[in-house]
Every structure is written in structure tokens, then in C-alpha cells.
PDB file of C-alpha atoms in Angstrom:
ATOM      1  CA  UNK A   1      20.596  12.988 -11.768  1.00  0.00           C
ATOM      2  CA  UNK A   2      18.635  10.104 -13.235  1.00  0.00           C
ATOM      3  CA  UNK A   3      15.745  10.891 -14.959  1.00  0.00           C
ATOM      4  CA  UNK A   4      12.364   8.382 -14.769  1.00  0.00           C
ATOM      5  CA  UNK A   5       9.899   8.915 -17.602  1.00  0.00           C
ATOM      6  CA  UNK A   6       6.592   7.194 -16.823  1.00  0.00           C
ATOM      7  CA  UNK A   7       4.047   6.394 -19.659  1.00  0.00           C
ATOM      8  CA  UNK A   8       1.368   7.121 -20.133  1.00  0.00           C
ATOM      9  CA  UNK A   9       0.357  10.050 -18.133  1.00  0.00           C
ATOM     10  CA  UNK A  10      -3.287   8.896 -17.793  1.00  0.00           C
ATOM     11  CA  UNK A  11      -4.117   5.290 -18.499  1.00  0.00           C
ATOM     12  CA  UNK A  12      -8.113   4.541 -18.804  1.00  0.00           C
ATOM     13  CA  UNK A  13      -8.866   1.097 -18.169  1.00  0.00           C
ATOM     14  CA  UNK A  14     -11.790  -0.978 -16.804  1.00  0.00           C
ATOM     15  CA  UNK A  15     -12.422  -2.862 -13.810  1.00  0.00           C
ATOM     16  CA  UNK A  16     -10.937  -6.383 -14.738  1.00  0.00           C
ATOM     17  CA  UNK A  17      -8.977  -5.495 -17.887  1.00  0.00           C
ATOM     18  CA  UNK A  18      -5.377  -5.959 -17.710  1.00  0.00           C
ATOM     19  CA  UNK A  19      -3.149  -2.247 -16.879  1.00  0.00           C
ATOM     20  CA  UNK A  20       0.386  -2.047 -18.004  1.00  0.00           C
ATOM     21  CA  UNK A  21       1.946   1.508 -16.855  1.00  0.00           C
ATOM     22  CA  UNK A  22       5.773   1.935 -18.180  1.00  0.00           C
ATOM     23  CA  UNK A  23       8.967   3.347 -16.441  1.00  0.00           C
ATOM     24  CA  UNK A  24      12.128   4.057 -18.366  1.00  0.00           C
ATOM     25  CA  UNK A  25      15.347   5.518 -16.514  1.00  0.00           C
ATOM     26  CA  UNK A  26      18.180   7.937 -18.508  1.00  0.00           C
ATOM     27  CA  UNK A  27      20.966   5.927 -17.327  1.00  0.00           C
ATOM     28  CA  UNK A  28      20.920   2.404 -15.907  1.00  0.00           C
ATOM     29  CA  UNK A  29      19.445   1.642 -12.041  1.00  0.00           C
ATOM     30  CA  UNK A  30      19.979  -1.778 -12.232  1.00  0.00           C
ATOM     31  CA  UNK A  31      17.144  -3.291 -10.517  1.00  0.00           C
ATOM     32  CA  UNK A  32      17.463  -0.828  -8.125  1.00  0.00           C
ATOM     33  CA  UNK A  33      13.305   0.243  -8.649  1.00  0.00           C
ATOM     34  CA  UNK A  34      10.364   0.474  -6.283  1.00  0.00           C
ATOM     35  CA  UNK A  35       6.713   1.007  -7.654  1.00  0.00           C
ATOM     36  CA  UNK A  36       4.050   2.970  -5.343  1.00  0.00           C
ATOM     37  CA  UNK A  37       0.330   3.723  -5.717  1.00  0.00           C
ATOM     38  CA  UNK A  38      -0.913   6.601  -4.075  1.00  0.00           C
ATOM     39  CA  UNK A  39      -4.572   7.450  -3.606  1.00  0.00           C
ATOM     40  CA  UNK A  40      -6.292  10.951  -2.996  1.00  0.00           C
ATOM     41  CA  UNK A  41      -5.554  12.608   0.885  1.00  0.00           C
ATOM     42  CA  UNK A  42      -2.842   9.242   0.963  1.00  0.00           C
ATOM     43  CA  UNK A  43       0.853   8.789   1.447  1.00  0.00           C
ATOM     44  CA  UNK A  44       2.097   6.712  -1.478  1.00  0.00           C
ATOM     45  CA  UNK A  45       2.412   2.773  -0.074  1.00  0.00           C
ATOM     46  CA  UNK A  46       5.241   0.941  -1.087  1.00  0.00           C
ATOM     47  CA  UNK A  47       3.742  -2.074  -3.808  1.00  0.00           C
ATOM     48  CA  UNK A  48       6.848  -2.980  -5.276  1.00  0.00           C
ATOM     49  CA  UNK A  49      10.960  -3.102  -4.728  1.00  0.00           C
ATOM     50  CA  UNK A  50      14.032  -4.523  -6.356  1.00  0.00           C
ATOM     51  CA  UNK A  51      12.012  -3.647  -9.439  1.00  0.00           C
ATOM     52  CA  UNK A  52       9.923  -7.448  -9.173  1.00  0.00           C
ATOM     53  CA  UNK A  53       9.123  -8.113  -5.403  1.00  0.00           C
ATOM     54  CA  UNK A  54       6.350  -7.349  -3.816  1.00  0.00           C
ATOM     55  CA  UNK A  55       6.027  -5.567  -0.890  1.00  0.00           C
ATOM     56  CA  UNK A  56       4.891  -7.536   1.966  1.00  0.00           C
ATOM     57  CA  UNK A  57       0.300  -7.424   2.113  1.00  0.00           C
ATOM     58  CA  UNK A  58       0.812  -6.819  -1.579  1.00  0.00           C
ATOM     59  CA  UNK A  59      -1.942  -8.808  -4.002  1.00  0.00           C
ATOM     60  CA  UNK A  60      -0.738 -11.258  -6.317  1.00  0.00           C
ATOM     61  CA  UNK A  61      -2.131  -8.843  -9.746  1.00  0.00           C
ATOM     62  CA  UNK A  62       0.510  -6.690  -9.408  1.00  0.00           C
ATOM     63  CA  UNK A  63       3.482  -7.617 -10.384  1.00  0.00           C
ATOM     64  CA  UNK A  64       6.620  -5.476 -11.766  1.00  0.00           C
ATOM     65  CA  UNK A  65       9.474  -6.631 -14.203  1.00  0.00           C
ATOM     66  CA  UNK A  66      12.393  -4.831 -15.873  1.00  0.00           C
ATOM     67  CA  UNK A  67      15.961  -4.168 -15.537  1.00  0.00           C
ATOM     68  CA  UNK A  68      18.656  -1.357 -16.903  1.00  0.00           C
ATOM     69  CA  UNK A  69      16.430   1.076 -18.097  1.00  0.00           C
ATOM     70  CA  UNK A  70      13.267  -0.185 -18.475  1.00  0.00           C
ATOM     71  CA  UNK A  71      10.668  -1.139 -16.470  1.00  0.00           C
ATOM     72  CA  UNK A  72       6.943  -2.008 -16.242  1.00  0.00           C
ATOM     73  CA  UNK A  73       4.602  -2.439 -13.404  1.00  0.00           C
ATOM     74  CA  UNK A  74       0.998  -4.755 -14.457  1.00  0.00           C
ATOM     75  CA  UNK A  75      -2.156  -5.265 -12.922  1.00  0.00           C
ATOM     76  CA  UNK A  76      -3.342  -8.489 -13.939  1.00  0.00           C
ATOM     77  CA  UNK A  77      -7.071  -7.874 -13.620  1.00  0.00           C
ATOM     78  CA  UNK A  78      -8.352  -4.208 -12.073  1.00  0.00           C
ATOM     79  CA  UNK A  79     -10.086  -3.953  -9.390  1.00  0.00           C
ATOM     80  CA  UNK A  80     -12.561  -0.811  -7.893  1.00  0.00           C
ATOM     81  CA  UNK A  81      -9.558  -0.053  -5.282  1.00  0.00           C
ATOM     82  CA  UNK A  82      -6.614  -0.091  -8.195  1.00  0.00           C
ATOM     83  CA  UNK A  83      -7.496   3.711  -9.437  1.00  0.00           C
ATOM     84  CA  UNK A  84      -4.831   5.350  -7.966  1.00  0.00           C
ATOM     85  CA  UNK A  85      -1.457   7.414  -9.137  1.00  0.00           C
ATOM     86  CA  UNK A  86       1.542   5.164  -9.435  1.00  0.00           C
ATOM     87  CA  UNK A  87       4.936   6.086  -9.533  1.00  0.00           C
ATOM     88  CA  UNK A  88       8.390   4.658  -9.909  1.00  0.00           C
ATOM     89  CA  UNK A  89      11.095   5.234  -8.098  1.00  0.00           C
ATOM     90  CA  UNK A  90      14.378   4.949  -8.792  1.00  0.00           C
ATOM     91  CA  UNK A  91      17.417   4.294  -5.887  1.00  0.00           C
ATOM     92  CA  UNK A  92      20.072   3.406  -7.531  1.00  0.00           C
ATOM     93  CA  UNK A  93      22.044   6.534  -7.796  1.00  0.00           C
ATOM     94  CA  UNK A  94      20.133   9.257  -5.229  1.00  0.00           C
ATOM     95  CA  UNK A  95      16.190   8.970  -5.317  1.00  0.00           C
ATOM     96  CA  UNK A  96      14.327   9.929  -8.069  1.00  0.00           C
ATOM     97  CA  UNK A  97      10.606   9.343  -8.760  1.00  0.00           C
ATOM     98  CA  UNK A  98       8.684   9.467 -12.068  1.00  0.00           C
ATOM     99  CA  UNK A  99       6.183  12.136 -12.684  1.00  0.00           C
ATOM    100  CA  UNK A 100       3.177   9.677 -12.119  1.00  0.00           C
ATOM    101  CA  UNK A 101       0.935   7.470 -14.165  1.00  0.00           C
ATOM    102  CA  UNK A 102      -3.080   8.176 -13.109  1.00  0.00           C
ATOM    103  CA  UNK A 103      -4.781   5.195 -13.458  1.00  0.00           C
ATOM    104  CA  UNK A 104      -8.610   6.182 -14.117  1.00  0.00           C
ATOM    105  CA  UNK A 105     -12.021   4.466 -14.467  1.00  0.00           C
ATOM    106  CA  UNK A 106     -12.978   4.252 -17.995  1.00  0.00           C
TER     107      UNK A 106
ATOM    108  CA  UNK B   1       6.570  -0.391  12.686  1.00  0.00           C
ATOM    109  CA  UNK B   2       4.682   3.436  12.230  1.00  0.00           C
ATOM    110  CA  UNK B   3       5.938   6.694  11.544  1.00  0.00           C
ATOM    111  CA  UNK B   4       4.124   9.296  13.256  1.00  0.00           C
ATOM    112  CA  UNK B   5       4.552  12.927  11.759  1.00  0.00           C
ATOM    113  CA  UNK B   6       3.394  16.804  13.468  1.00  0.00           C
ATOM    114  CA  UNK B   7       0.245  18.276  12.450  1.00  0.00           C
ATOM    115  CA  UNK B   8      -1.151  20.495   9.826  1.00  0.00           C
ATOM    116  CA  UNK B   9       0.911  23.772  10.244  1.00  0.00           C
ATOM    117  CA  UNK B  10      -0.053  27.491   8.544  1.00  0.00           C
ATOM    118  CA  UNK B  11       2.860  29.963   8.160  1.00  0.00           C
ATOM    119  CA  UNK B  12       3.431  33.504   7.319  1.00  0.00           C
ATOM    120  CA  UNK B  13       6.680  33.753   4.323  1.00  0.00           C
ATOM    121  CA  UNK B  14       9.878  34.546   6.809  1.00  0.00           C
ATOM    122  CA  UNK B  15       8.955  32.179   9.785  1.00  0.00           C
ATOM    123  CA  UNK B  16      10.580  29.414  10.778  1.00  0.00           C
ATOM    124  CA  UNK B  17       9.447  25.692  10.934  1.00  0.00           C
ATOM    125  CA  UNK B  18      10.090  22.588  12.056  1.00  0.00           C
ATOM    126  CA  UNK B  19       8.213  19.440  11.453  1.00  0.00           C
ATOM    127  CA  UNK B  20       8.787  16.424  13.355  1.00  0.00           C
ATOM    128  CA  UNK B  21       8.559  11.960  12.397  1.00  0.00           C
ATOM    129  CA  UNK B  22       8.709  10.002  14.907  1.00  0.00           C
ATOM    130  CA  UNK B  23       9.388   6.581  14.770  1.00  0.00           C
ATOM    131  CA  UNK B  24       8.643   3.334  16.594  1.00  0.00           C
ATOM    132  CA  UNK B  25       7.981  -0.465  16.543  1.00  0.00           C
ATOM    133  CA  UNK B  26      11.525  -1.223  15.028  1.00  0.00           C
ATOM    134  CA  UNK B  27      15.302   0.247  15.860  1.00  0.00           C
ATOM    135  CA  UNK B  28      15.298   3.938  14.671  1.00  0.00           C
ATOM    136  CA  UNK B  29      18.760   4.180  14.340  1.00  0.00           C
ATOM    137  CA  UNK B  30      19.189   0.999  12.172  1.00  0.00           C
ATOM    138  CA  UNK B  31      17.439   2.718   8.977  1.00  0.00           C
ATOM    139  CA  UNK B  32      17.828   6.213   7.453  1.00  0.00           C
ATOM    140  CA  UNK B  33      14.872   8.259   7.358  1.00  0.00           C
ATOM    141  CA  UNK B  34      13.884  10.024   4.050  1.00  0.00           C
ATOM    142  CA  UNK B  35      11.620  13.362   3.638  1.00  0.00           C
ATOM    143  CA  UNK B  36       9.849  13.810   0.761  1.00  0.00           C
ATOM    144  CA  UNK B  37       7.969  17.005  -0.952  1.00  0.00           C
ATOM    145  CA  UNK B  38       4.463  16.625  -2.501  1.00  0.00           C
ATOM    146  CA  UNK B  39       3.468  20.143  -3.676  1.00  0.00           C
ATOM    147  CA  UNK B  40      -0.714  20.310  -4.498  1.00  0.00           C
ATOM    148  CA  UNK B  41      -1.350  18.277  -7.187  1.00  0.00           C
ATOM    149  CA  UNK B  42       1.845  17.070  -7.988  1.00  0.00           C
ATOM    150  CA  UNK B  43       4.166  14.775  -7.847  1.00  0.00           C
ATOM    151  CA  UNK B  44       6.626  13.343  -5.935  1.00  0.00           C
ATOM    152  CA  UNK B  45      10.065  14.938  -4.999  1.00  0.00           C
ATOM    153  CA  UNK B  46      13.175  13.507  -2.291  1.00  0.00           C
ATOM    154  CA  UNK B  47      14.821  15.806  -0.317  1.00  0.00           C
ATOM    155  CA  UNK B  48      17.273  14.765   1.451  1.00  0.00           C
ATOM    156  CA  UNK B  49      17.928  11.588   4.262  1.00  0.00           C
ATOM    157  CA  UNK B  50      19.562  11.204   7.316  1.00  0.00           C
ATOM    158  CA  UNK B  51      21.078   8.138   9.247  1.00  0.00           C
ATOM    159  CA  UNK B  52      20.333   8.444  12.391  1.00  0.00           C
ATOM    160  CA  UNK B  53      22.701   6.097  13.655  1.00  0.00           C
ATOM    161  CA  UNK B  54      25.549   8.237  12.968  1.00  0.00           C
ATOM    162  CA  UNK B  55      23.760  11.346  11.462  1.00  0.00           C
ATOM    163  CA  UNK B  56      25.098  11.081   8.468  1.00  0.00           C
ATOM    164  CA  UNK B  57      23.351  13.331   6.151  1.00  0.00           C
ATOM    165  CA  UNK B  58      22.683  14.103   2.453  1.00  0.00           C
ATOM    166  CA  UNK B  59      20.270  16.538   0.243  1.00  0.00           C
ATOM    167  CA  UNK B  60      19.196  16.457  -2.558  1.00  0.00           C
ATOM    168  CA  UNK B  61      20.801  19.671  -4.935  1.00  0.00           C
ATOM    169  CA  UNK B  62      17.170  21.741  -4.812  1.00  0.00           C
ATOM    170  CA  UNK B  63      17.022  21.888  -1.267  1.00  0.00           C
ATOM    171  CA  UNK B  64      20.432  22.171  -0.607  1.00  0.00           C
ATOM    172  CA  UNK B  65      20.826  25.457   1.519  1.00  0.00           C
ATOM    173  CA  UNK B  66      16.846  25.978   2.078  1.00  0.00           C
ATOM    174  CA  UNK B  67      15.877  23.351   4.605  1.00  0.00           C
ATOM    175  CA  UNK B  68      17.771  21.478   7.360  1.00  0.00           C
ATOM    176  CA  UNK B  69      17.254  17.516   8.241  1.00  0.00           C
ATOM    177  CA  UNK B  70      18.034  16.453  11.673  1.00  0.00           C
ATOM    178  CA  UNK B  71      17.553  13.853  14.575  1.00  0.00           C
ATOM    179  CA  UNK B  72      17.132  13.119  17.787  1.00  0.00           C
ATOM    180  CA  UNK B  73      17.730   9.474  18.457  1.00  0.00           C
ATOM    181  CA  UNK B  74      17.131   9.577  21.990  1.00  0.00           C
ATOM    182  CA  UNK B  75      13.801  10.148  21.178  1.00  0.00           C
ATOM    183  CA  UNK B  76      13.834   8.201  17.771  1.00  0.00           C
ATOM    184  CA  UNK B  77      13.005  11.568  15.960  1.00  0.00           C
ATOM    185  CA  UNK B  78      14.022  12.858  12.568  1.00  0.00           C
ATOM    186  CA  UNK B  79      12.651  16.540  11.882  1.00  0.00           C
ATOM    187  CA  UNK B  80      13.186  18.784   8.461  1.00  0.00           C
ATOM    188  CA  UNK B  81      12.950  22.351   9.513  1.00  0.00           C
ATOM    189  CA  UNK B  82      12.935  26.224   7.746  1.00  0.00           C
ATOM    190  CA  UNK B  83      14.925  29.518   8.829  1.00  0.00           C
ATOM    191  CA  UNK B  84      12.026  31.510   6.291  1.00  0.00           C
ATOM    192  CA  UNK B  85       9.949  29.886   4.403  1.00  0.00           C
ATOM    193  CA  UNK B  86       8.340  30.888   1.250  1.00  0.00           C
ATOM    194  CA  UNK B  87       4.891  30.962  -0.060  1.00  0.00           C
ATOM    195  CA  UNK B  88       6.617  28.005  -2.759  1.00  0.00           C
ATOM    196  CA  UNK B  89       7.463  25.717   0.531  1.00  0.00           C
ATOM    197  CA  UNK B  90       3.506  25.323   0.747  1.00  0.00           C
ATOM    198  CA  UNK B  91       3.436  21.302   0.246  1.00  0.00           C
ATOM    199  CA  UNK B  92       2.709  17.712   1.758  1.00  0.00           C
ATOM    200  CA  UNK B  93       5.725  16.559   3.559  1.00  0.00           C
ATOM    201  CA  UNK B  94       6.169  12.694   4.111  1.00  0.00           C
ATOM    202  CA  UNK B  95       9.313  10.757   5.811  1.00  0.00           C
ATOM    203  CA  UNK B  96       9.705   7.675   4.909  1.00  0.00           C
ATOM    204  CA  UNK B  97      11.914   4.869   6.399  1.00  0.00           C
ATOM    205  CA  UNK B  98      14.893   4.139   4.178  1.00  0.00           C
ATOM    206  CA  UNK B  99      13.541   0.606   3.130  1.00  0.00           C
ATOM    207  CA  UNK B 100      10.880   2.816   1.539  1.00  0.00           C
ATOM    208  CA  UNK B 101       8.491   0.348   3.079  1.00  0.00           C
ATOM    209  CA  UNK B 102       6.729   2.855   5.739  1.00  0.00           C
ATOM    210  CA  UNK B 103       5.639   6.854   4.963  1.00  0.00           C
ATOM    211  CA  UNK B 104       4.698   8.648   7.926  1.00  0.00           C
ATOM    212  CA  UNK B 105       1.045  10.341   6.829  1.00  0.00           C
ATOM    213  CA  UNK B 106       2.086  13.237   5.788  1.00  0.00           C
ATOM    214  CA  UNK B 107       2.508  16.906   7.469  1.00  0.00           C
ATOM    215  CA  UNK B 108       0.761  19.904   5.535  1.00  0.00           C
ATOM    216  CA  UNK B 109       2.855  22.952   5.476  1.00  0.00           C
ATOM    217  CA  UNK B 110       1.134  25.831   4.609  1.00  0.00           C
ATOM    218  CA  UNK B 111       2.640  29.281   3.730  1.00  0.00           C
TER     219      UNK B 111
END
């Protein structure tokens, strides 16, 4: 099983600042990596797929990078609506999620 | 495109349950449908996936043998069922299109 490890578990950031979230795979997943945002009481929302392609309707402040085993989600200038939990997921070898990073208001 | 799931359920241990996920706005048989579990306050876990076109079906090892995934393509609906629920099955269950872009609203199962 491919194990996905996200860091940090919690990230405290102020609105307007940049947030950088990391995701590491236990073996290469090529670029078969997605990022999701989940707010309380809501289903996950796809932000990024293929490591760096924004999903339909996702603002340009969200960007993804990386390949192989190391991936990053960057939110360039945090808006109030961005405070949520973020998950990475690999779909190269079956499907596995990271444990999530909670982005909280500083 | 929409995936609409059946409503919340409250069951007792040992009871059976079948929840549903109805797709609309796209060709249902052209996309895999996956099921994801989220236990209270926890992260996301992939349970399994089915291809409505031919019912090709795969389970995550953690869930194999405890749940059954099925589909009725004539009504564009996928199902997740249990024959004997446990308290540890209490969770929110989501269906998701195989392209990962559309998710159901979730079905809360309380055992």
C-alpha cells in the first residue's frame, strides 16, 4: 500500500499570507496526485489533479507542484474561506489519502 | 453533473443496510464510482470502486468481506451495503465519480 504523509498536521496562517502544505508518498506515484479541500459538514472538493492542474472553477491562488514522491499545495494569499482541512490523494497504485492538514486562522 | 445520496440512517448492531448514490447529468456507465468512508473527526478512507459499464469491482483490503458494492445501471445508481453492521461502521459515507471531480453529499450512518 502506498502511504501518504502530510505535513504539518496543523498550519496557522493569517489572511493574506502564503500557505505551503506538503505531501509525501512512500513510493513513487508519478504525477497521479490530487488535492482536496474539506470544510466542516461538507463533502471534499477537488482542487488539483495530476499534481498541478487546477480543477474547474478553482481560483488561481491555489497551485500544486511536485512529482514522484514529493508534492506541495500552495495557497498564495489566504482568504477567509480557505481555512479548512486539506487532503492529498494518490491514484497511481489504487487510492490512498493523506491524513490531512488543518489550515487554521492565526 | 450530480451524485445524490440517500438519507441518514440509524441502525442497530447486526442489522443490514443498503445506501445509494444516484448519478445524473452525465453518461453513468462511462465513469467508475468509488466509495469513501470518513469516521467521526477522522480522515478519508477509500473503500472500493465499481465500473457501471460492466460491474468490474475492486475493494480496499480493509473493507473486503465486510461491505458489498453494487450498481444498477438501468437507474444510474450505485450502492454500498452491509449485511451485519457494527458500531465501528458509524461514519459518513461518500460516493465519488472515478474522475474524482464530483462527490455525493454524503450519507451519515449511525450504528
